Short mmCIF file of C-alpha atoms in Angstrom, two decimals:
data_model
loop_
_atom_site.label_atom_id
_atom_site.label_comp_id
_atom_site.label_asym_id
_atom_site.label_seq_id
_atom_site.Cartn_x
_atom_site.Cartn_y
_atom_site.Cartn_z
CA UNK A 89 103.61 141.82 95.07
CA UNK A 90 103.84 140.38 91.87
CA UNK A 91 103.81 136.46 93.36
CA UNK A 92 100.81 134.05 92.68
CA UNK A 93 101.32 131.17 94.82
CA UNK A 94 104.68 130.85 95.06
CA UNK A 95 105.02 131.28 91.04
CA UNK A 96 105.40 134.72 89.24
CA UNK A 97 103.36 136.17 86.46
CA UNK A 98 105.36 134.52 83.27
CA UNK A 99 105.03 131.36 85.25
CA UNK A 100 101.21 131.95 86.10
CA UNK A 101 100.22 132.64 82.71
CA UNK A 102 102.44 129.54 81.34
CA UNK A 103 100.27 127.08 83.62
CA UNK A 104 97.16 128.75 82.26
CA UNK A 105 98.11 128.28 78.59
CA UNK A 106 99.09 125.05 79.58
CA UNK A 107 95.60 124.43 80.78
CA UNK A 108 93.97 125.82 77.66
CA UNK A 109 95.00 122.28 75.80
CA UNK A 110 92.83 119.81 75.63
CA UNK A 111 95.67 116.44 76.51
CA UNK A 112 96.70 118.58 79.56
CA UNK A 113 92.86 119.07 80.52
CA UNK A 114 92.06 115.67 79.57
CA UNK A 115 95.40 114.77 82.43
CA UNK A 116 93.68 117.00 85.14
CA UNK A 117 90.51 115.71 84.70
CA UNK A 118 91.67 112.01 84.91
CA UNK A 119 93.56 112.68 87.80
CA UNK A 120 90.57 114.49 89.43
CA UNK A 121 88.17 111.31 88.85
CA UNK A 122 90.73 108.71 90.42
CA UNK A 123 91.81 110.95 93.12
CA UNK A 124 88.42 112.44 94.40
CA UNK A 125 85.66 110.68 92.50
CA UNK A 126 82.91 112.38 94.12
CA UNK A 127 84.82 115.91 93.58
CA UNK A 128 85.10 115.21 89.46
CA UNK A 129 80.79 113.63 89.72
CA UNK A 130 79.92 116.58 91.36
CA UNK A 131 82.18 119.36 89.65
CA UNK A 132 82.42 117.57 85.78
CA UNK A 133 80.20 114.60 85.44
CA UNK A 134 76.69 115.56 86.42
CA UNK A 135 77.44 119.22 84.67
CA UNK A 136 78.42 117.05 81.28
CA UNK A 137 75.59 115.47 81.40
CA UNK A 138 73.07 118.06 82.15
CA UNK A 139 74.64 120.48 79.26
CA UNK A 140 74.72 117.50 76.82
CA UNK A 141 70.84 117.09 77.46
CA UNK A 142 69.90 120.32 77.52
CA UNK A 143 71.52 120.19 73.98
CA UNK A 144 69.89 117.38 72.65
CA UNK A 145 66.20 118.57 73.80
CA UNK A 146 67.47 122.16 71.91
CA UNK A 147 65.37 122.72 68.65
CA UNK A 148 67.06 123.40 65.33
CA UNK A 149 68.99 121.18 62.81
CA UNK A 150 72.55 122.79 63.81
CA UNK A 151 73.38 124.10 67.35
CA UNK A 152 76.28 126.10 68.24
CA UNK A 153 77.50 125.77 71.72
CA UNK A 154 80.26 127.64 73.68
CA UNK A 155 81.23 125.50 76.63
CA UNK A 156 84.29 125.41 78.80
CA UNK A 157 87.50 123.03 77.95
CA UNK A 158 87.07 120.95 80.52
CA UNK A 159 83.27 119.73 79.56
CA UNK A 160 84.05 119.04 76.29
CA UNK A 161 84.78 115.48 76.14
CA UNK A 162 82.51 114.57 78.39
CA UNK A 163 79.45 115.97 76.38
CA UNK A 164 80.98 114.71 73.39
CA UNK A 165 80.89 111.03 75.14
CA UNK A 166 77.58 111.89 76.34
CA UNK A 167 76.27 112.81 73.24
CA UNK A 168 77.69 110.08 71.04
CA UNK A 169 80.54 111.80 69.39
CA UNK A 170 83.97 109.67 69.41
CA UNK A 171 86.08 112.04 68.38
CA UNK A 172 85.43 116.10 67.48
CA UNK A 173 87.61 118.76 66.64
CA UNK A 174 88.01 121.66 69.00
#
């Protein structure tokens, strides 16, 4: 049928936009690291960090990179960056 777990498709595609900002992200993520710690190292930490080095060894002045929502503050804070617009 038309279902998704238990939801339908207007409720579906409202978690998904809900996903797609950043504070809400930032909430899953957070609740990801305190509730299964090795989970989040394996699944966002160790992928952070690998993408943020692979940028810095990149050659070129200005990079552009197209990473997923849920990476970007953590190569950000890998990289140095406080704060960066999205």
């Amino acid at each position: 049928g038309d279902s998704f777990a238990g939801g339908d498709k207007d409720s579906l595609s409202g978690a998904v936009e809900l996903l797609k900002e950043r504070e809400t992200v930032r909430k899953v993520i957070t609740g990801l690291q305190k509730q299964l710690p090795e989970v989040y190292k394996a699944l966002i930490k160790e992928r952070d960090e690998y993408m943020a080095n692979s940028l810095n060894q990149s050659p070129g002045k200005r990079i552009v990179a197209v990473v997923g929502i849920g990476h970007m503050d953590g190569i950000e804070r890998t990289l140095g960056y406080e704060k960066a617009s999205c």
